[in-house]
Amino acid sequence: MFMIIERSSDWKEGFINKLENQEPWDNWTLYNMSYEVVKANLIEEFSGLQSPKYLPNLTPLAHQLEVAETVISRMNGKAILADEVGLGKTIEAGLILKEYLIRGLVKKVLILAPASLINQWVEELHYKFYIPAIAFKKNTPIDYYDVVVMSMDTAKKSPHKELIYAQNYDMIIIDEAHKLKNHKTKIYEFVQGLKKKFCLLLTATPVQNNVFELFYLISLLKPGHLGNYETFQSSFSASKHSLEHDEYLRELVNQVMVRNRREETGIEWTSRRVQTIPIEFTKEEREVYELILELKNVSSVFSGAFSMITLQKEMCSSKEATYLTLTKMRQNCTTQAEIDFVDGIIQKLMALETNSKAEKAYEIISEANDKVIIFTEYKASQVYLQWYLNSKGITSVPFNGQFNKSKREYMKHLFKEKFQVLIATESGGEGINLQFCHHVINYDLPWNPMKLEQRIGRVHRLGQEHDVHIYNLAIENTIEKDILELLYVKLDVFEKVVGELDDILSTLKKTI
C-alpha cells in the first residue's frame, strides 16, 4: 500500500483573505489548546520519573520504581538488573526505556532475549508501556523500525550481525544476560562490538558457575571498572570458586548492579519449604552403577571425564537415558572385549525393573495430591517419567525447548486445567510462569545452583498464594553427592559477591 503525500497550497487563500479583509491573525481558543499540549509534554526537571503517568495499564511496585530511578539518576542508564526471580525485571527495564523515550534521549532500541521470551517482551511493551516493538522475523528490515526484539542466537549470526552493527542504537537491553557467560562465547563477542549509549543487562543470576562471569558482565557495561582480567584476578585472589576482599568487590559491583530480594520489597511472600530427600539404589541398580565406574579401566575409549560424568548422572536419572549414551559409546569400541563389557552393562541395565528415584517422585506426587512440576535434565527420562506416572494413574504433560510458542502455551493450559504433573527439561526453567502450582521436584540436580533458582522461580513469584514446596532428590553414594557439595561452594561465592539468596538447598547441607 502506497500513500501519496502532496504539499498543500490551501494556506495561501486563507492568508490572502486575512490580509485583504483585515481579519484577526490568530485564534485564542486554538492558542490555549496548543499551549496546554506543550505544557503537558514539558518536563520541568530531570529528577523523578515521568513515565508512570503515561502508563494507565500499569501500576508499578515501589521497588520497581526505585530501580528505574536509580539506574537513570545514578548509573547513567548502564546497569545490571539482578532482582531475584519473579520481582519484575522486565517491568523495570520497560520503565527505564519509557522514561528515556519520553525525554527524547532514546529513539532506536535493540532487545536481545532467548527465543522463547520474544513474544512475551513484545506483548508487554505494547500493552503495558505503549511502546511499538516488533519481533524480528526473517527479512525484517530492522533499519525501518525503532524498537526491535530479536533472539540472541539470531542476532550473533550473519547476515543479521552485520545489519545490526550498521544501526545506531541508543539502548541495548539483554534479557537472561547470564547466557553471555564470558569473552569466549560468540554472543558475548557480538554484544561487546555493539555501540552502547545505554545498556541494561537483566539476570537474577549474574554469577552462575564462577565469579569471572560477573567480571565479564560488568566489563561489558563499564570496561575497566574491575580492571582487566589479570588485575581482577590478583586484586581479589580470585579463582573460579573463591575470592578475597569480597566486601570491597561487592561495593564496586553495587555501583553498576541493582538487586532486590523478595524480603526487601515490603510485599508479603509465601515461604519456601525445601527438603532434600536421600534415595538408596536397589542392589541391582548399584551393581550397574559400579560397572559404569569400571568402564574407565576397560579402555581409553571410556576414559573421557565428560562421558563418565554424563553416564553416572544419567544412571541416577533413568536407565533409558543411560542406554542412549552407552549405545553411542559402544560404536567407538575398538576390541571385542570392550564391546562385550558394554553389552554386559546394557544387558543388566535393561533388566532393571525398579527406578528408585522415580518411585520416590511418585510417592511425593501422591502425598501432595496437587499440581507438581518435575525437572529432569534428560529427554529420555522425561519420556520415561510420563510413561511411569501414567502407569500409576497420574496424568502428566511434557515441556521442553523444542516446543514452539503455541505448543508451550497449550502444554501450560493442559497442566493448569486438566493434568496433575508437568515434566520439564531445563528449558522449562525460563520464561514460563506457573503461580498456580506450588510443588517442585528437582528430579535431576544441575551443577549450577542458579538453575535451581530459575526452576523454583517459575512458581515462587508475584501472584503465588501458597507456600512453595521444593524436593531435591539425591541418590546416596553417587555423583549426586559431589554435585551437592559443589552446589554449596558455588552458592557461597554467589552470596559473597552478589548477596544472599532465598533457600534452594539450605535444609540439604545436613545430609551430605
Coordinates of C-alpha atoms in Angstrom, one line a residue:
M1 CA 0.0 0.0 0.0
F2 CA 1.5 3.4 -1.1
M3 CA 0.4 6.8 0.2
I4 CA 0.9 9.9 -1.9
I5 CA 1.8 13.0 0.1
E6 CA 1.3 16.3 -1.6
R7 CA 2.2 19.8 -0.3
S8 CA -1.0 21.8 0.4
S9 CA -1.4 25.3 -1.0
D10 CA -4.7 25.9 0.8
W11 CA -2.9 28.3 3.3
K12 CA -2.5 30.9 0.5
E13 CA -6.2 31.5 0.2
G14 CA -6.6 31.9 3.9
F15 CA -3.6 34.2 4.1
I16 CA -4.9 36.5 1.3
N17 CA -8.4 36.7 2.9
K18 CA -7.0 37.7 6.2
L19 CA -4.7 40.3 4.5
E20 CA -7.4 41.8 2.3
N21 CA -10.3 41.8 4.8
Q22 CA -8.2 42.7 7.8
E23 CA -9.3 39.6 9.7
P24 CA -7.6 38.6 13.1
W25 CA -4.4 36.7 12.6
D26 CA -4.8 34.3 15.5
N27 CA -7.4 32.3 17.4
W28 CA -7.4 32.5 21.2
T29 CA -9.0 29.1 21.6
L30 CA -6.6 27.3 19.3
Y31 CA -3.7 29.1 21.1
N32 CA -4.8 27.9 24.5
M33 CA -5.2 24.4 23.2
S34 CA -1.7 24.4 21.7
Y35 CA -0.3 25.9 24.9
E36 CA -1.9 23.1 27.0
V37 CA -0.4 20.4 24.8
V38 CA 3.1 21.9 25.0
K39 CA 2.7 22.4 28.8
A40 CA 1.6 18.8 29.3
N41 CA 4.6 17.5 27.4
L42 CA 7.1 19.8 29.2
I43 CA 9.5 18.1 31.6
E44 CA 10.5 20.8 34.0
E45 CA 13.2 18.8 35.9
F46 CA 15.2 15.8 35.3
S47 CA 14.9 14.2 38.8
G48 CA 12.0 11.8 39.3
L49 CA 10.1 9.6 36.9
Q50 CA 7.7 11.0 34.3
S51 CA 6.8 7.7 32.7
P52 CA 4.3 6.3 35.3
K53 CA 1.7 9.0 34.5
Y54 CA 1.7 7.9 30.8
L55 CA 1.0 4.2 31.7
P56 CA -2.6 3.6 32.6
N57 CA -2.3 -0.2 32.2
L58 CA 0.5 -0.5 34.7
T59 CA 0.8 0.1 38.4
P60 CA 4.5 -0.4 39.2
L61 CA 5.5 -1.7 42.6
A62 CA 7.6 0.6 44.8
H63 CA 10.8 -1.4 44.3
Q64 CA 10.4 -1.3 40.5
L65 CA 10.1 2.5 40.5
E66 CA 13.1 2.8 42.8
V67 CA 15.2 0.6 40.4
A68 CA 14.2 2.7 37.4
E69 CA 15.1 5.9 39.2
T70 CA 18.4 4.6 40.5
V71 CA 19.5 3.4 37.1
I72 CA 18.7 6.7 35.4
S73 CA 19.9 9.1 38.1
R74 CA 22.9 7.3 39.5
M75 CA 24.1 4.7 36.9
N76 CA 23.6 6.7 33.7
G77 CA 21.5 4.1 32.1
K78 CA 24.1 1.3 32.2
A79 CA 23.2 -1.3 34.8
I80 CA 22.7 -5.0 35.6
L81 CA 19.1 -5.5 36.8
A82 CA 19.6 -8.5 39.1
D83 CA 16.4 -8.7 41.2
E84 CA 15.5 -12.2 42.4
V85 CA 13.4 -14.3 40.1
G86 CA 9.8 -13.1 39.9
L87 CA 10.2 -9.5 41.0
G88 CA 9.6 -7.9 37.6
K89 CA 12.9 -7.1 35.9
T90 CA 11.1 -6.8 32.6
I91 CA 8.8 -4.1 34.2
E92 CA 11.9 -2.3 35.5
A93 CA 13.5 -2.3 32.1
G94 CA 10.3 -1.1 30.5
L95 CA 10.1 1.8 32.9
I96 CA 13.6 2.8 32.2
L97 CA 13.1 2.6 28.4
K98 CA 9.9 4.5 28.5
E99 CA 11.5 7.2 30.6
Y100 CA 14.3 7.7 28.1
L101 CA 11.8 7.7 25.2
I102 CA 9.7 10.4 26.8
R103 CA 12.7 12.5 27.5
G104 CA 13.9 12.2 23.9
L105 CA 17.2 10.6 24.9
V106 CA 16.4 7.3 23.2
K107 CA 14.8 6.5 19.9
K108 CA 16.3 3.3 18.4
V109 CA 16.4 0.2 20.7
L110 CA 17.6 -3.4 20.3
I111 CA 16.3 -6.0 22.8
L112 CA 18.0 -9.4 22.8
A113 CA 16.3 -12.3 24.5
P114 CA 16.0 -16.1 24.4
A115 CA 13.7 -17.1 21.5
S116 CA 11.1 -18.4 23.9
L117 CA 10.7 -14.9 25.5
I118 CA 10.5 -12.7 22.4
N119 CA 6.7 -12.6 22.1
Q120 CA 6.4 -12.0 25.8
W121 CA 8.6 -9.0 25.5
V122 CA 6.7 -7.6 22.5
E123 CA 3.3 -8.0 24.3
E124 CA 4.4 -6.4 27.5
L125 CA 6.0 -3.4 25.7
H126 CA 2.8 -2.9 23.6
Y127 CA 0.1 -3.3 26.3
K128 CA 1.8 -2.1 29.4
F129 CA 4.2 0.6 28.0
Y130 CA 2.7 1.7 24.7
I131 CA 6.0 1.0 23.0
P132 CA 5.6 -0.2 19.4
A133 CA 8.1 -3.0 19.5
I134 CA 8.3 -5.6 16.7
A135 CA 9.5 -9.2 16.9
F136 CA 12.3 -9.8 14.3
K137 CA 11.4 -12.3 11.7
K138 CA 13.3 -13.4 8.6
N139 CA 13.9 -10.5 6.2
T140 CA 12.5 -7.9 8.7
P141 CA 14.0 -4.5 7.6
I142 CA 15.4 -3.6 11.0
D143 CA 16.5 -0.1 9.8
Y144 CA 12.8 0.8 9.4
Y145 CA 11.8 0.0 13.0
D146 CA 12.8 1.8 16.1
V147 CA 12.3 -1.0 18.7
V148 CA 13.3 -4.5 17.6
V149 CA 13.2 -7.6 19.8
M150 CA 15.4 -10.4 18.5
S151 CA 16.7 -13.7 19.7
M152 CA 20.3 -13.9 20.8
D153 CA 21.1 -16.8 18.5
T154 CA 19.8 -15.0 15.5
A155 CA 21.5 -11.7 16.3
K156 CA 25.0 -13.1 16.6
K157 CA 24.9 -14.8 13.1
S158 CA 25.5 -13.3 9.6
P159 CA 23.9 -11.5 7.9
H160 CA 21.9 -10.2 10.9
K161 CA 25.1 -9.3 12.8
E162 CA 26.3 -7.0 10.1
L163 CA 22.9 -5.4 9.7
I164 CA 22.7 -4.7 13.5
Y165 CA 26.3 -3.2 13.6
A166 CA 25.2 -0.8 10.8
Q167 CA 22.5 0.7 13.0
N168 CA 23.0 3.4 15.6
Y169 CA 21.1 2.0 18.6
D170 CA 20.5 4.3 21.6
M171 CA 19.7 1.5 24.0
I172 CA 20.6 -2.2 24.2
I173 CA 18.6 -4.5 26.5
I174 CA 19.7 -8.1 27.1
D175 CA 17.4 -10.5 28.9
E176 CA 18.8 -13.6 30.6
A177 CA 22.2 -11.9 30.3
H178 CA 24.0 -14.7 32.2
K179 CA 23.8 -16.6 28.9
L180 CA 26.6 -14.3 27.6
K181 CA 29.0 -16.2 30.0
N182 CA 32.4 -14.9 29.0
H183 CA 34.6 -13.4 26.3
K184 CA 34.9 -16.7 24.5
T185 CA 31.3 -17.1 23.5
K186 CA 30.0 -15.7 20.2
I187 CA 27.1 -13.9 21.8
Y188 CA 29.5 -12.1 24.2
E189 CA 31.8 -11.1 21.4
F190 CA 28.8 -9.8 19.4
V191 CA 27.4 -7.7 22.3
Q192 CA 30.9 -6.4 23.0
G193 CA 31.0 -5.0 19.5
L194 CA 27.7 -3.1 19.8
K195 CA 27.7 0.6 20.3
K196 CA 26.0 1.1 23.8
K197 CA 24.9 4.6 24.7
F198 CA 22.6 3.0 27.3
C199 CA 22.6 -0.7 28.2
L200 CA 20.6 -2.9 30.5
L201 CA 21.6 -6.5 31.4
L202 CA 18.8 -8.5 33.0
T203 CA 19.6 -11.6 35.1
A204 CA 18.6 -12.9 38.5
T205 CA 21.8 -15.0 38.5
P206 CA 24.8 -12.9 37.5
V207 CA 27.1 -15.5 38.9
Q208 CA 26.2 -18.9 37.7
N209 CA 29.3 -21.2 37.9
N210 CA 32.1 -18.9 38.8
V211 CA 32.9 -15.3 39.8
F212 CA 34.6 -14.4 36.5
E213 CA 31.1 -14.5 34.8
L214 CA 30.3 -11.3 36.8
F215 CA 33.6 -9.8 35.9
Y216 CA 32.8 -10.2 32.2
L217 CA 29.2 -8.8 32.5
I218 CA 30.4 -5.7 34.3
S219 CA 33.2 -5.3 31.7
L220 CA 30.5 -5.1 29.0
L221 CA 28.8 -2.2 30.8
K222 CA 31.9 -0.3 32.1
P223 CA 35.1 -1.6 30.6
G224 CA 37.9 -1.3 33.2
H225 CA 35.5 -0.9 36.2
L226 CA 37.0 -4.0 37.8
G227 CA 40.3 -3.6 36.0
N228 CA 41.4 -6.1 33.3
Y229 CA 41.3 -9.8 33.9
E230 CA 44.7 -10.1 35.4
T231 CA 44.2 -7.1 37.7
F232 CA 40.8 -8.5 38.9
Q233 CA 42.3 -11.9 39.5
S234 CA 45.2 -10.6 41.5
S235 CA 43.3 -7.9 43.4
F236 CA 40.7 -10.3 44.8
S237 CA 42.8 -13.5 44.7
A238 CA 40.0 -14.7 42.5
S239 CA 39.7 -18.3 41.3
K240 CA 36.5 -19.9 40.0
H241 CA 35.1 -20.7 43.4
S242 CA 36.9 -18.5 45.8
L243 CA 38.0 -14.9 46.3
E244 CA 39.2 -12.4 48.9
H245 CA 38.3 -8.8 49.8
D246 CA 34.6 -9.7 48.9
E247 CA 33.2 -6.6 50.8
Y248 CA 35.2 -4.2 48.6
L249 CA 34.3 -6.2 45.5
R250 CA 30.6 -6.1 46.4
E251 CA 30.9 -2.3 46.8
L252 CA 32.3 -2.0 43.3
V253 CA 29.6 -4.3 41.9
N254 CA 26.8 -2.3 43.5
Q255 CA 27.9 0.7 41.6
V256 CA 26.6 -1.0 38.4
M257 CA 24.1 -3.5 39.7
V258 CA 20.7 -3.2 41.3
R259 CA 19.3 -6.2 43.2
N260 CA 16.1 -6.6 45.2
R261 CA 15.4 -9.6 47.3
R262 CA 11.8 -10.7 48.0
E263 CA 12.0 -10.0 51.7
E264 CA 13.1 -6.4 51.0
T265 CA 10.2 -5.4 48.7
G266 CA 7.6 -4.9 51.5
I267 CA 5.4 -7.5 49.8
E268 CA 4.2 -10.4 51.9
W269 CA 5.6 -13.5 50.3
T270 CA 4.8 -17.1 50.9
S271 CA 7.5 -19.3 52.2
R272 CA 9.8 -21.8 50.6
R273 CA 9.9 -25.2 52.2
V274 CA 13.0 -27.1 51.0
Q275 CA 13.6 -30.7 51.5
T276 CA 16.5 -32.9 50.4
I277 CA 15.4 -36.5 50.1
P278 CA 18.2 -39.1 50.1
I279 CA 17.4 -42.2 48.0
E280 CA 19.0 -45.6 48.1
F281 CA 19.7 -47.6 45.0
T282 CA 18.5 -51.1 44.9
K283 CA 21.1 -53.8 44.8
E284 CA 20.7 -54.3 41.1
E285 CA 20.9 -50.5 40.4
R286 CA 24.0 -50.2 42.5
E287 CA 25.6 -53.1 40.5
V288 CA 25.0 -51.3 37.2
Y289 CA 26.4 -48.0 38.6
E290 CA 29.6 -49.7 39.8
L291 CA 30.0 -51.4 36.4
I292 CA 29.8 -47.9 34.8
L293 CA 32.5 -46.7 37.1
E294 CA 34.7 -49.6 35.9
L295 CA 34.4 -48.5 32.2
K296 CA 37.3 -46.1 32.5
N297 CA 39.6 -49.0 33.4
V298 CA 38.5 -51.1 30.5
S299 CA 39.7 -48.9 27.7
S300 CA 40.9 -45.4 26.9
V301 CA 37.7 -45.1 24.8
F302 CA 35.8 -44.7 28.1
S303 CA 38.4 -42.6 30.0
G304 CA 36.9 -39.2 29.0
A305 CA 35.8 -37.4 32.1
F306 CA 32.8 -35.8 30.4
S307 CA 31.5 -39.1 29.2
M308 CA 31.9 -40.8 32.5
I309 CA 30.3 -38.0 34.4
T310 CA 27.4 -37.9 32.0
L311 CA 26.9 -41.7 32.4
Q312 CA 26.9 -41.5 36.2
K313 CA 24.4 -38.7 36.1
E314 CA 22.2 -40.5 33.6
M315 CA 22.3 -43.7 35.7
C316 CA 21.0 -41.6 38.6
S317 CA 18.1 -40.4 36.4
S318 CA 16.9 -43.4 34.3
K319 CA 18.1 -46.5 32.5
E320 CA 16.6 -45.0 29.3
A321 CA 18.9 -42.0 29.4
T322 CA 21.9 -44.3 30.3
Y323 CA 21.1 -46.7 27.5
L324 CA 21.3 -44.0 24.8
T325 CA 24.7 -42.9 25.9
L326 CA 26.1 -46.4 26.3
T327 CA 25.0 -47.4 22.8
K328 CA 26.8 -44.4 21.3
M329 CA 29.9 -45.3 23.3
R330 CA 29.7 -48.9 22.1
Q331 CA 30.1 -47.7 18.5
N332 CA 33.5 -46.3 19.4
C333 CA 34.8 -49.6 20.8
T334 CA 37.8 -51.0 19.1
T335 CA 38.1 -54.5 20.5
Q336 CA 35.6 -57.3 21.1
A337 CA 36.5 -57.3 24.8
E338 CA 35.3 -53.6 25.0
I339 CA 32.1 -54.4 23.1
D340 CA 31.4 -57.4 25.4
F341 CA 31.9 -55.3 28.5
V342 CA 29.5 -52.6 27.3
D343 CA 27.0 -55.3 26.2
G344 CA 27.1 -56.8 29.6
I345 CA 26.3 -53.5 31.2
I346 CA 23.5 -52.8 28.7
Q347 CA 22.0 -56.3 29.5
K348 CA 22.0 -55.7 33.2
L349 CA 20.7 -52.2 32.7
M350 CA 17.7 -53.2 30.6
A351 CA 16.9 -56.0 33.1
L352 CA 16.3 -53.4 35.9
E353 CA 12.7 -53.4 36.9
T354 CA 12.9 -50.7 39.5
N355 CA 13.8 -47.0 39.3
S356 CA 14.2 -45.9 42.9
K357 CA 14.2 -42.2 42.2
A358 CA 11.0 -42.5 40.1
E359 CA 9.3 -44.4 42.8
K360 CA 10.2 -41.6 45.3
A361 CA 8.8 -39.0 42.9
Y362 CA 5.6 -40.9 42.6
E363 CA 5.3 -41.1 46.4
I364 CA 5.8 -37.3 46.7
I365 CA 3.2 -36.6 44.0
S366 CA 0.7 -38.9 45.6
E367 CA 1.1 -37.3 49.0
A368 CA 1.0 -33.8 47.6
N369 CA -2.3 -34.6 45.8
D370 CA -1.9 -31.3 43.9
K371 CA -0.1 -29.8 40.9
V372 CA 3.6 -30.7 40.7
I373 CA 6.4 -29.7 38.3
I374 CA 9.2 -32.2 37.8
F375 CA 12.5 -31.0 36.4
T376 CA 14.8 -33.5 34.7
E377 CA 17.9 -32.9 32.6
Y378 CA 17.2 -35.7 30.0
K379 CA 14.5 -36.0 27.4
A380 CA 14.8 -39.8 27.7
S381 CA 14.0 -39.5 31.4
Q382 CA 11.1 -37.1 30.6
V383 CA 9.5 -39.7 28.3
Y384 CA 10.1 -42.5 30.8
L385 CA 8.6 -40.5 33.7
Q386 CA 5.5 -39.7 31.6
W387 CA 5.0 -43.4 30.9
Y388 CA 5.8 -44.4 34.5
L389 CA 3.4 -41.9 36.1
N390 CA 0.7 -42.8 33.6
S391 CA 1.0 -46.5 34.6
K392 CA 0.4 -45.3 38.2
G393 CA -2.7 -43.3 37.2
I394 CA -1.0 -39.9 37.3
T395 CA -1.7 -37.6 34.4
S396 CA 1.2 -35.5 33.1
V397 CA 2.3 -33.3 30.2
P398 CA 5.8 -32.8 28.8
F399 CA 7.5 -29.4 28.4
N400 CA 10.8 -28.9 26.5
G401 CA 12.8 -26.5 24.4
Q402 CA 11.7 -28.0 21.1
F403 CA 8.1 -26.8 21.5
N404 CA 7.1 -23.7 19.7
K405 CA 5.3 -20.9 21.4
S406 CA 1.8 -22.2 20.7
K407 CA 2.6 -25.7 21.9
R408 CA 4.3 -24.3 25.0
E409 CA 1.1 -22.3 25.8
Y410 CA -1.0 -25.4 25.1
M411 CA 1.0 -27.6 27.4
K412 CA 0.8 -24.9 30.1
H413 CA -3.0 -24.8 29.6
L414 CA -3.3 -28.6 29.9
F415 CA -1.3 -28.6 33.0
K416 CA -3.4 -25.8 34.6
E417 CA -6.8 -27.1 33.6
K418 CA -6.5 -30.9 33.3
F419 CA -3.3 -32.7 34.3
Q420 CA -1.6 -33.0 37.7
V421 CA 2.1 -33.1 36.6
L422 CA 4.3 -31.1 34.2
I423 CA 7.5 -32.8 33.4
A424 CA 10.0 -30.2 32.2
T425 CA 13.6 -30.3 30.8
E426 CA 15.8 -27.4 31.6
S427 CA 14.0 -25.1 29.1
G428 CA 11.1 -25.1 31.5
G429 CA 13.2 -23.2 34.0
E430 CA 13.0 -20.0 32.0
G431 CA 10.1 -17.9 30.6
I432 CA 7.1 -19.7 31.9
N433 CA 5.1 -18.5 34.9
L434 CA 3.2 -21.1 36.9
Q435 CA 2.0 -19.5 40.1
F436 CA -1.0 -21.9 40.2
C437 CA 1.5 -24.7 41.1
H438 CA 3.4 -24.9 44.4
H439 CA 5.2 -28.2 44.4
V440 CA 8.6 -28.6 42.6
I441 CA 10.6 -31.8 42.3
N442 CA 14.2 -31.4 41.2
Y443 CA 14.5 -35.0 39.9
D444 CA 17.9 -34.3 38.5
L445 CA 20.3 -31.9 40.2
P446 CA 22.3 -29.5 38.0
W447 CA 25.9 -28.5 38.7
N448 CA 24.7 -24.9 38.6
P449 CA 22.8 -23.7 41.7
M450 CA 21.3 -20.8 39.7
K451 CA 19.4 -23.3 37.5
L452 CA 17.7 -24.4 40.7
E453 CA 16.8 -20.8 41.5
Q454 CA 15.4 -20.4 38.0
R455 CA 13.3 -23.5 38.3
I456 CA 11.9 -22.6 41.7
G457 CA 11.2 -19.1 40.4
R458 CA 8.7 -20.4 37.9
V459 CA 6.3 -20.9 40.8
H460 CA 7.7 -18.7 43.7
R461 CA 6.9 -15.3 42.2
L462 CA 4.4 -12.5 42.4
G463 CA 1.0 -14.0 42.4
Q464 CA 1.8 -17.1 44.3
E465 CA -0.7 -17.5 47.2
H466 CA 0.7 -20.7 48.8
D467 CA 3.9 -21.9 50.4
V468 CA 6.1 -23.5 47.8
H469 CA 7.4 -27.0 48.5
I470 CA 10.8 -28.0 46.9
Y471 CA 12.0 -31.5 46.9
N472 CA 15.6 -32.1 45.9
L473 CA 16.2 -35.8 45.1
A474 CA 19.7 -37.2 45.5
I475 CA 20.9 -40.8 45.4
E476 CA 23.3 -41.6 48.1
N477 CA 27.0 -42.6 47.5
T478 CA 26.8 -41.5 43.8
I479 CA 28.0 -38.5 41.8
E480 CA 24.9 -36.6 43.1
K481 CA 26.8 -36.2 46.5
D482 CA 29.6 -34.5 44.6
I483 CA 27.1 -32.3 42.8
L484 CA 25.6 -31.2 46.2
E485 CA 28.9 -30.3 47.6
L486 CA 29.9 -28.2 44.6
L487 CA 26.5 -26.5 44.7
Y488 CA 27.2 -25.3 48.2
V489 CA 30.7 -24.0 47.2
K490 CA 29.1 -22.0 44.3
L491 CA 26.3 -20.7 46.4
D492 CA 28.9 -19.4 48.9
V493 CA 30.7 -17.4 46.1
F494 CA 27.4 -16.0 44.8
E495 CA 26.4 -14.8 48.3
K496 CA 29.8 -13.2 48.9
V497 CA 29.7 -11.1 45.7
V498 CA 26.0 -10.6 44.8
G499 CA 24.1 -11.1 48.1
E500 CA 22.0 -13.6 50.0
L501 CA 19.7 -15.9 48.1
D502 CA 16.4 -17.5 49.1
D503 CA 16.6 -21.1 50.2
I504 CA 17.2 -23.6 47.4
L505 CA 19.4 -26.1 49.3
S506 CA 19.5 -24.9 52.8
T507 CA 18.0 -27.9 54.6
L508 CA 20.0 -30.2 52.5
K509 CA 23.5 -29.4 53.8
K510 CA 23.0 -31.5 56.9
T511 CA 22.5 -34.7 54.9
I512 CA 25.8 -34.8 52.9

